[in-house]
Amino acid sequence: MNKETEKTRIKKELKLLFKSMDFVCDNYLNKEGVNDDELEAFANIYQQLGLAWEFLGLQCRHWDGYRKTRDRREVCKICGKVRDIDETHVLLPSKGHKRLGRKIRPTSRKIFRTKREAQILNESIEFHGARLDVNVHNSYKSKLFQGEHDINIASERIVKLRESGIECSIGRHRIDIRVGPAKQKGSKPDYGNFAFELKKKDLKHFPVIFRFGDNLKFSGLTILR
Ligand SMILES: [Zn+2]
């Protein structure tokens, strides 16, 4: 559906919904002489209409901008949602491209006292069997490795993809690919060497193809399974 028809549809549905909400309000909730049972039933209906409002509001992209209310808040001209308030639900189209969140990077040069204060985003999603984690944090002090002194953990944005027991982690300065199960805590760490440090006969154990262009410009890796 293109943007204009989507906007028209949402606008129309919200208009009808607001009409229904006003109707319930004017004829039952704010009217004298409605008996208690009826009042409760209509209060419930009003709540349910509120849910529909929430649902439609999630689909609104606030195309027409915001207007100021009397209590100096900014609300969307179409759906009436208050600007910059965290939404508790996320709605995605079942077909086509799905977009959730935007690209966030570290926001400060400051070194924060704790990991929690430095954390900006740490979320994950399961998408058709693959798992994606995004972790963004500013710099912070940490007592890593049970050391006496604090060390500074650099700000970072790490995106991790897990599929079929393989984990690919992309950070600012390195890309790690782990094949096979994750290391148990306390187990012997893996060795790590540059290819040129390995013997040719040892290299044969690694199904890795180095990709490069002219002038030996590195352009990636292929790992065979
Ligand atoms: Zn809106």
PDB file of C-alpha atoms and ligand atoms in Angstrom:
ATOM      1  CA  MET A   1       0.000   0.000   0.000  1.00  0.00           C
ATOM      2  CA  ASN A   2       1.441   3.380  -0.878  1.00  0.00           C
ATOM      3  CA  LYS A   3       1.924   6.107   1.667  1.00  0.00           C
ATOM      4  CA  GLU A   4      -1.011   8.264   0.562  1.00  0.00           C
ATOM      5  CA  THR A   5      -3.625   5.481   0.633  1.00  0.00           C
ATOM      6  CA  GLU A   6      -2.223   4.210   3.946  1.00  0.00           C
ATOM      7  CA  LYS A   7      -2.531   7.691   5.406  1.00  0.00           C
ATOM      8  CA  THR A   8      -6.075   8.083   4.077  1.00  0.00           C
ATOM      9  CA  ARG A   9      -7.107   4.716   5.497  1.00  0.00           C
ATOM     10  CA  ILE A  10      -5.667   5.393   8.967  1.00  0.00           C
ATOM     11  CA  LYS A  11      -7.185   8.877   9.009  1.00  0.00           C
ATOM     12  CA  LYS A  12     -10.610   7.501   8.088  1.00  0.00           C
ATOM     13  CA  GLU A  13     -10.507   4.692  10.639  1.00  0.00           C
ATOM     14  CA  LEU A  14      -9.365   7.029  13.402  1.00  0.00           C
ATOM     15  CA  LYS A  15     -12.083   9.507  12.550  1.00  0.00           C
ATOM     16  CA  LEU A  16     -14.736   6.803  12.869  1.00  0.00           C
ATOM     17  CA  LEU A  17     -13.181   5.563  16.073  1.00  0.00           C
ATOM     18  CA  PHE A  18     -13.117   9.019  17.650  1.00  0.00           C
ATOM     19  CA  LYS A  19     -16.743   9.406  16.654  1.00  0.00           C
ATOM     20  CA  SER A  20     -17.610   6.169  18.474  1.00  0.00           C
ATOM     21  CA  MET A  21     -15.621   7.223  21.522  1.00  0.00           C
ATOM     22  CA  ASP A  22     -17.371  10.596  21.618  1.00  0.00           C
ATOM     23  CA  PHE A  23     -20.720   8.886  21.202  1.00  0.00           C
ATOM     24  CA  VAL A  24     -20.135   6.615  24.197  1.00  0.00           C
ATOM     25  CA  CYS A  25     -18.835   9.543  26.189  1.00  0.00           C
ATOM     26  CA  ASP A  26     -21.688  11.941  25.424  1.00  0.00           C
ATOM     27  CA  ASN A  27     -24.581   9.499  25.599  1.00  0.00           C
ATOM     28  CA  TYR A  28     -23.566   7.303  28.521  1.00  0.00           C
ATOM     29  CA  LEU A  29     -20.460   8.269  30.458  1.00  0.00           C
ATOM     30  CA  ASN A  30     -21.183  11.988  30.813  1.00  0.00           C
ATOM     31  CA  LYS A  31     -24.951  11.779  30.904  1.00  0.00           C
ATOM     32  CA  GLU A  32     -27.105  12.153  33.983  1.00  0.00           C
ATOM     33  CA  GLY A  33     -29.433   9.345  34.980  1.00  0.00           C
ATOM     34  CA  VAL A  34     -27.596   6.369  33.445  1.00  0.00           C
ATOM     35  CA  ASN A  35     -27.851   3.421  35.824  1.00  0.00           C
ATOM     36  CA  ASP A  36     -24.704   1.890  37.316  1.00  0.00           C
ATOM     37  CA  ASP A  37     -24.783  -1.395  35.393  1.00  0.00           C
ATOM     38  CA  GLU A  38     -25.131   0.405  32.102  1.00  0.00           C
ATOM     39  CA  LEU A  39     -22.451   2.862  33.082  1.00  0.00           C
ATOM     40  CA  GLU A  40     -20.009   0.033  33.804  1.00  0.00           C
ATOM     41  CA  ALA A  41     -20.771  -1.696  30.505  1.00  0.00           C
ATOM     42  CA  PHE A  42     -20.130   1.500  28.574  1.00  0.00           C
ATOM     43  CA  ALA A  43     -17.010   2.282  30.556  1.00  0.00           C
ATOM     44  CA  ASN A  44     -15.715  -1.133  29.407  1.00  0.00           C
ATOM     45  CA  ILE A  45     -16.649  -0.407  25.814  1.00  0.00           C
ATOM     46  CA  TYR A  46     -14.775   2.871  26.090  1.00  0.00           C
ATOM     47  CA  GLN A  47     -11.683   1.003  27.335  1.00  0.00           C
ATOM     48  CA  GLN A  48     -11.894  -1.394  24.397  1.00  0.00           C
ATOM     49  CA  LEU A  49     -12.176   1.506  21.981  1.00  0.00           C
ATOM     50  CA  GLY A  50      -9.063   2.846  23.684  1.00  0.00           C
ATOM     51  CA  LEU A  51      -7.253  -0.353  22.690  1.00  0.00           C
ATOM     52  CA  ALA A  52      -8.365   0.121  19.103  1.00  0.00           C
ATOM     53  CA  TRP A  53      -6.989   3.668  19.303  1.00  0.00           C
ATOM     54  CA  GLU A  54      -3.670   2.279  20.522  1.00  0.00           C
ATOM     55  CA  PHE A  55      -3.630  -0.212  17.652  1.00  0.00           C
ATOM     56  CA  LEU A  56      -4.407   2.368  14.967  1.00  0.00           C
ATOM     57  CA  GLY A  57      -2.017   4.852  16.539  1.00  0.00           C
ATOM     58  CA  LEU A  58       0.836   2.351  16.089  1.00  0.00           C
ATOM     59  CA  GLN A  59       0.206   2.403  12.361  1.00  0.00           C
ATOM     60  CA  CYS A  60       0.158   6.188  12.194  1.00  0.00           C
ATOM     61  CA  ARG A  61       3.394   7.754  10.984  1.00  0.00           C
ATOM     62  CA  HIS A  62       2.247  11.182  12.195  1.00  0.00           C
ATOM     63  CA  TRP A  63       2.336  12.416   8.606  1.00  0.00           C
ATOM     64  CA  ASP A  64       0.732  15.802   9.300  1.00  0.00           C
ATOM     65  CA  GLY A  65       2.916  16.780  12.241  1.00  0.00           C
ATOM     66  CA  TYR A  66       1.897  17.809  15.737  1.00  0.00           C
ATOM     67  CA  ARG A  67      -0.303  20.392  17.383  1.00  0.00           C
ATOM     68  CA  LYS A  68       0.097  21.974  20.801  1.00  0.00           C
ATOM     69  CA  THR A  69      -2.523  21.163  23.438  1.00  0.00           C
ATOM     70  CA  ARG A  70      -3.694  23.435  26.209  1.00  0.00           C
ATOM     71  CA  ASP A  71      -1.404  21.702  28.687  1.00  0.00           C
ATOM     72  CA  ARG A  72       1.490  22.446  26.315  1.00  0.00           C
ATOM     73  CA  ARG A  73       2.063  18.930  25.075  1.00  0.00           C
ATOM     74  CA  GLU A  74       2.523  18.133  21.405  1.00  0.00           C
ATOM     75  CA  VAL A  75       0.095  15.607  19.980  1.00  0.00           C
ATOM     76  CA  CYS A  76      -0.160  14.106  16.498  1.00  0.00           C
ATOM     77  CA  LYS A  77      -2.760  15.837  14.344  1.00  0.00           C
ATOM     78  CA  ILE A  78      -4.013  12.492  13.060  1.00  0.00           C
ATOM     79  CA  CYS A  79      -3.856   9.953  15.890  1.00  0.00           C
ATOM     80  CA  GLY A  80      -3.613  12.273  18.894  1.00  0.00           C
ATOM     81  CA  LYS A  81      -0.615  10.502  20.393  1.00  0.00           C
ATOM     82  CA  VAL A  82       1.751  12.534  22.511  1.00  0.00           C
ATOM     83  CA  ARG A  83       5.096  13.175  20.882  1.00  0.00           C
ATOM     84  CA  ASP A  84       8.236  11.382  22.159  1.00  0.00           C
ATOM     85  CA  ILE A  85       6.480   9.021  24.514  1.00  0.00           C
ATOM     86  CA  ASP A  86       7.770   5.464  24.448  1.00  0.00           C
ATOM     87  CA  GLU A  87       5.417   3.107  22.726  1.00  0.00           C
ATOM     88  CA  THR A  88       4.852  -0.133  24.553  1.00  0.00           C
ATOM     89  CA  HIS A  89       3.897  -2.222  21.549  1.00  0.00           C
ATOM     90  CA  VAL A  90       5.465  -2.563  18.154  1.00  0.00           C
ATOM     91  CA  LEU A  91       3.510  -3.250  15.037  1.00  0.00           C
ATOM     92  CA  LEU A  92       5.157  -4.648  11.924  1.00  0.00           C
ATOM     93  CA  PRO A  93       3.683  -5.397   8.519  1.00  0.00           C
ATOM     94  CA  SER A  94       3.322  -9.157   8.017  1.00  0.00           C
ATOM     95  CA  LYS A  95       4.438  -8.909   4.387  1.00  0.00           C
ATOM     96  CA  GLY A  96       7.260  -6.930   2.900  1.00  0.00           C
ATOM     97  CA  HIS A  97      10.101  -5.045   4.471  1.00  0.00           C
ATOM     98  CA  LYS A  98      10.055  -4.697   8.234  1.00  0.00           C
ATOM     99  CA  ARG A  99      11.761  -1.865  10.003  1.00  0.00           C
ATOM    100  CA  LEU A 100      12.235  -1.654  13.727  1.00  0.00           C
ATOM    101  CA  GLY A 101      14.205   1.092  15.421  1.00  0.00           C
ATOM    102  CA  ARG A 102      16.937   3.159  13.837  1.00  0.00           C
ATOM    103  CA  LYS A 103      20.703   2.998  13.786  1.00  0.00           C
ATOM    104  CA  ILE A 104      22.006   4.130  17.147  1.00  0.00           C
ATOM    105  CA  ARG A 105      25.644   4.811  17.941  1.00  0.00           C
ATOM    106  CA  PRO A 106      27.382   5.758  21.188  1.00  0.00           C
ATOM    107  CA  THR A 107      26.175   9.188  22.230  1.00  0.00           C
ATOM    108  CA  SER A 108      28.838  10.555  24.542  1.00  0.00           C
ATOM    109  CA  ARG A 109      32.604  10.888  24.978  1.00  0.00           C
ATOM    110  CA  LYS A 110      32.151  10.774  28.731  1.00  0.00           C
ATOM    111  CA  ILE A 111      33.250   7.733  30.722  1.00  0.00           C
ATOM    112  CA  PHE A 112      30.326   6.584  32.825  1.00  0.00           C
ATOM    113  CA  ARG A 113      30.685   5.168  36.303  1.00  0.00           C
ATOM    114  CA  THR A 114      28.780   1.985  35.642  1.00  0.00           C
ATOM    115  CA  LYS A 115      27.849  -0.252  32.777  1.00  0.00           C
ATOM    116  CA  ARG A 116      24.192   0.406  33.456  1.00  0.00           C
ATOM    117  CA  GLU A 117      24.590   4.181  33.099  1.00  0.00           C
ATOM    118  CA  ALA A 118      26.549   3.712  29.873  1.00  0.00           C
ATOM    119  CA  GLN A 119      24.023   1.360  28.294  1.00  0.00           C
ATOM    120  CA  ILE A 120      22.039   2.896  25.455  1.00  0.00           C
ATOM    121  CA  LEU A 121      20.448  -0.103  23.798  1.00  0.00           C
ATOM    122  CA  ASN A 122      20.548  -3.841  24.366  1.00  0.00           C
ATOM    123  CA  GLU A 123      17.831  -5.612  22.445  1.00  0.00           C
ATOM    124  CA  SER A 124      17.347  -8.771  20.487  1.00  0.00           C
ATOM    125  CA  ILE A 125      14.906 -10.167  18.001  1.00  0.00           C
ATOM    126  CA  GLU A 126      14.184 -13.645  16.683  1.00  0.00           C
ATOM    127  CA  PHE A 127      13.476 -13.401  13.005  1.00  0.00           C
ATOM    128  CA  HIS A 128      12.431 -16.548  11.152  1.00  0.00           C
ATOM    129  CA  GLY A 129      14.796 -18.673  13.228  1.00  0.00           C
ATOM    130  CA  ALA A 130      17.774 -16.308  13.242  1.00  0.00           C
ATOM    131  CA  ARG A 131      18.641 -14.242  16.280  1.00  0.00           C
ATOM    132  CA  LEU A 132      19.888 -10.698  16.114  1.00  0.00           C
ATOM    133  CA  ASP A 133      21.269  -8.724  19.058  1.00  0.00           C
ATOM    134  CA  VAL A 134      22.135  -5.044  19.032  1.00  0.00           C
ATOM    135  CA  ASN A 135      24.142  -3.675  21.921  1.00  0.00           C
ATOM    136  CA  VAL A 136      25.160  -0.010  22.054  1.00  0.00           C
ATOM    137  CA  HIS A 137      26.900   1.563  25.006  1.00  0.00           C
ATOM    138  CA  ASN A 138      29.062   4.532  25.909  1.00  0.00           C
ATOM    139  CA  SER A 139      32.416   4.154  27.695  1.00  0.00           C
ATOM    140  CA  TYR A 140      32.372   2.998  31.291  1.00  0.00           C
ATOM    141  CA  LYS A 141      34.624   1.911  34.118  1.00  0.00           C
ATOM    142  CA  SER A 142      34.738  -1.762  34.911  1.00  0.00           C
ATOM    143  CA  LYS A 143      36.449  -4.084  37.351  1.00  0.00           C
ATOM    144  CA  LEU A 144      36.821  -6.724  34.696  1.00  0.00           C
ATOM    145  CA  PHE A 145      39.052  -9.750  35.375  1.00  0.00           C
ATOM    146  CA  GLN A 146      38.681  -9.152  39.130  1.00  0.00           C
ATOM    147  CA  GLY A 147      41.462  -6.579  38.944  1.00  0.00           C
ATOM    148  CA  GLU A 148      42.165  -4.116  41.707  1.00  0.00           C
ATOM    149  CA  HIS A 149      41.895  -1.146  39.426  1.00  0.00           C
ATOM    150  CA  ASP A 150      39.122  -0.014  37.159  1.00  0.00           C
ATOM    151  CA  ILE A 151      39.676  -0.321  33.470  1.00  0.00           C
ATOM    152  CA  ASN A 152      37.868   1.722  30.862  1.00  0.00           C
ATOM    153  CA  ILE A 153      35.597  -0.169  28.505  1.00  0.00           C
ATOM    154  CA  ALA A 154      35.418   1.736  25.218  1.00  0.00           C
ATOM    155  CA  SER A 155      32.109   2.838  23.785  1.00  0.00           C
ATOM    156  CA  GLU A 156      30.860   0.374  21.232  1.00  0.00           C
ATOM    157  CA  ARG A 157      28.083  -0.721  18.953  1.00  0.00           C
ATOM    158  CA  ILE A 158      28.013  -4.491  18.521  1.00  0.00           C
ATOM    159  CA  VAL A 159      25.615  -6.305  16.223  1.00  0.00           C
ATOM    160  CA  LYS A 160      25.460 -10.067  16.638  1.00  0.00           C
ATOM    161  CA  LEU A 161      23.771 -12.555  14.362  1.00  0.00           C
ATOM    162  CA  ARG A 162      23.258 -16.189  15.355  1.00  0.00           C
ATOM    163  CA  GLU A 163      22.217 -18.853  12.901  1.00  0.00           C
ATOM    164  CA  SER A 164      22.678 -22.649  12.941  1.00  0.00           C
ATOM    165  CA  GLY A 165      25.241 -22.580  15.737  1.00  0.00           C
ATOM    166  CA  ILE A 166      27.305 -19.874  14.061  1.00  0.00           C
ATOM    167  CA  GLU A 167      27.717 -16.442  15.537  1.00  0.00           C
ATOM    168  CA  CYS A 168      28.863 -13.378  13.656  1.00  0.00           C
ATOM    169  CA  SER A 169      29.611 -10.339  15.725  1.00  0.00           C
ATOM    170  CA  ILE A 170      30.322  -6.956  14.155  1.00  0.00           C
ATOM    171  CA  GLY A 171      31.921  -4.229  16.239  1.00  0.00           C
ATOM    172  CA  ARG A 172      33.634  -0.970  15.468  1.00  0.00           C
ATOM    173  CA  HIS A 173      37.149  -2.405  15.221  1.00  0.00           C
ATOM    174  CA  ARG A 174      36.659  -6.114  14.632  1.00  0.00           C
ATOM    175  CA  ILE A 175      34.436  -8.750  13.148  1.00  0.00           C
ATOM    176  CA  ASP A 176      34.310 -12.111  14.912  1.00  0.00           C
ATOM    177  CA  ILE A 177      32.856 -15.306  13.574  1.00  0.00           C
ATOM    178  CA  ARG A 178      32.432 -18.229  15.925  1.00  0.00           C
ATOM    179  CA  VAL A 179      31.778 -21.673  14.523  1.00  0.00           C
ATOM    180  CA  GLY A 180      30.570 -24.379  16.903  1.00  0.00           C
ATOM    181  CA  PRO A 181      29.250 -24.160  20.459  1.00  0.00           C
ATOM    182  CA  ALA A 182      30.065 -21.193  22.680  1.00  0.00           C
ATOM    183  CA  LYS A 183      32.990 -21.613  25.075  1.00  0.00           C
ATOM    184  CA  GLN A 184      32.127 -22.770  28.571  1.00  0.00           C
ATOM    185  CA  LYS A 185      33.117 -20.375  31.312  1.00  0.00           C
ATOM    186  CA  GLY A 186      36.509 -21.305  32.728  1.00  0.00           C
ATOM    187  CA  SER A 187      37.475 -23.511  29.776  1.00  0.00           C
ATOM    188  CA  LYS A 188      40.760 -23.101  27.929  1.00  0.00           C
ATOM    189  CA  PRO A 189      40.608 -20.148  25.560  1.00  0.00           C
ATOM    190  CA  ASP A 190      41.088 -20.652  21.827  1.00  0.00           C
ATOM    191  CA  TYR A 191      44.391 -19.938  20.171  1.00  0.00           C
ATOM    192  CA  GLY A 192      44.522 -17.037  17.763  1.00  0.00           C
ATOM    193  CA  ASN A 193      47.066 -16.323  15.052  1.00  0.00           C
ATOM    194  CA  PHE A 194      47.428 -14.385  11.869  1.00  0.00           C
ATOM    195  CA  ALA A 195      47.520 -16.669   8.836  1.00  0.00           C
ATOM    196  CA  PHE A 196      51.183 -15.854   8.134  1.00  0.00           C
ATOM    197  CA  GLU A 197      52.111 -17.084  11.610  1.00  0.00           C
ATOM    198  CA  LEU A 198      50.796 -20.577  10.899  1.00  0.00           C
ATOM    199  CA  LYS A 199      52.569 -23.441   9.213  1.00  0.00           C
ATOM    200  CA  LYS A 200      51.295 -24.345   5.792  1.00  0.00           C
ATOM    201  CA  LYS A 201      50.371 -27.866   6.895  1.00  0.00           C
ATOM    202  CA  ASP A 202      48.344 -26.431   9.792  1.00  0.00           C
ATOM    203  CA  LEU A 203      46.581 -23.977   7.508  1.00  0.00           C
ATOM    204  CA  LYS A 204      45.172 -26.938   5.605  1.00  0.00           C
ATOM    205  CA  HIS A 205      42.865 -27.636   8.547  1.00  0.00           C
ATOM    206  CA  PHE A 206      41.091 -24.333   8.104  1.00  0.00           C
ATOM    207  CA  PRO A 207      38.505 -24.109   5.313  1.00  0.00           C
ATOM    208  CA  VAL A 208      38.991 -20.392   4.856  1.00  0.00           C
ATOM    209  CA  ILE A 209      39.335 -18.549   1.576  1.00  0.00           C
ATOM    210  CA  PHE A 210      40.784 -15.063   1.690  1.00  0.00           C
ATOM    211  CA  ARG A 211      39.195 -12.685  -0.754  1.00  0.00           C
ATOM    212  CA  PHE A 212      41.113  -9.784  -2.211  1.00  0.00           C
ATOM    213  CA  GLY A 213      41.205  -7.412  -5.141  1.00  0.00           C
ATOM    214  CA  ASP A 214      44.009  -5.721  -6.994  1.00  0.00           C
ATOM    215  CA  ASN A 215      47.069  -4.720  -4.971  1.00  0.00           C
ATOM    216  CA  LEU A 216      46.114  -7.399  -2.428  1.00  0.00           C
ATOM    217  CA  LYS A 217      43.317  -5.250  -1.069  1.00  0.00           C
ATOM    218  CA  PHE A 218      41.476  -7.453   1.421  1.00  0.00           C
ATOM    219  CA  SER A 219      37.777  -7.735   0.628  1.00  0.00           C
ATOM    220  CA  GLY A 220      36.543 -10.514   2.888  1.00  0.00           C
ATOM    221  CA  LEU A 221      36.494 -14.174   3.762  1.00  0.00           C
ATOM    222  CA  THR A 222      34.639 -17.256   2.702  1.00  0.00           C
ATOM    223  CA  ILE A 223      34.350 -20.057   5.210  1.00  0.00           C
ATOM    224  CA  LEU A 224      33.308 -23.445   3.917  1.00  0.00           C
ATOM    225  CA  ARG A 225      31.153 -25.657   6.109  1.00  0.00           C
TER     226      ARG A 225
HETATM  227 ZN    ZN B   1      -0.060   9.990  14.572  1.00  0.00          ZN
END
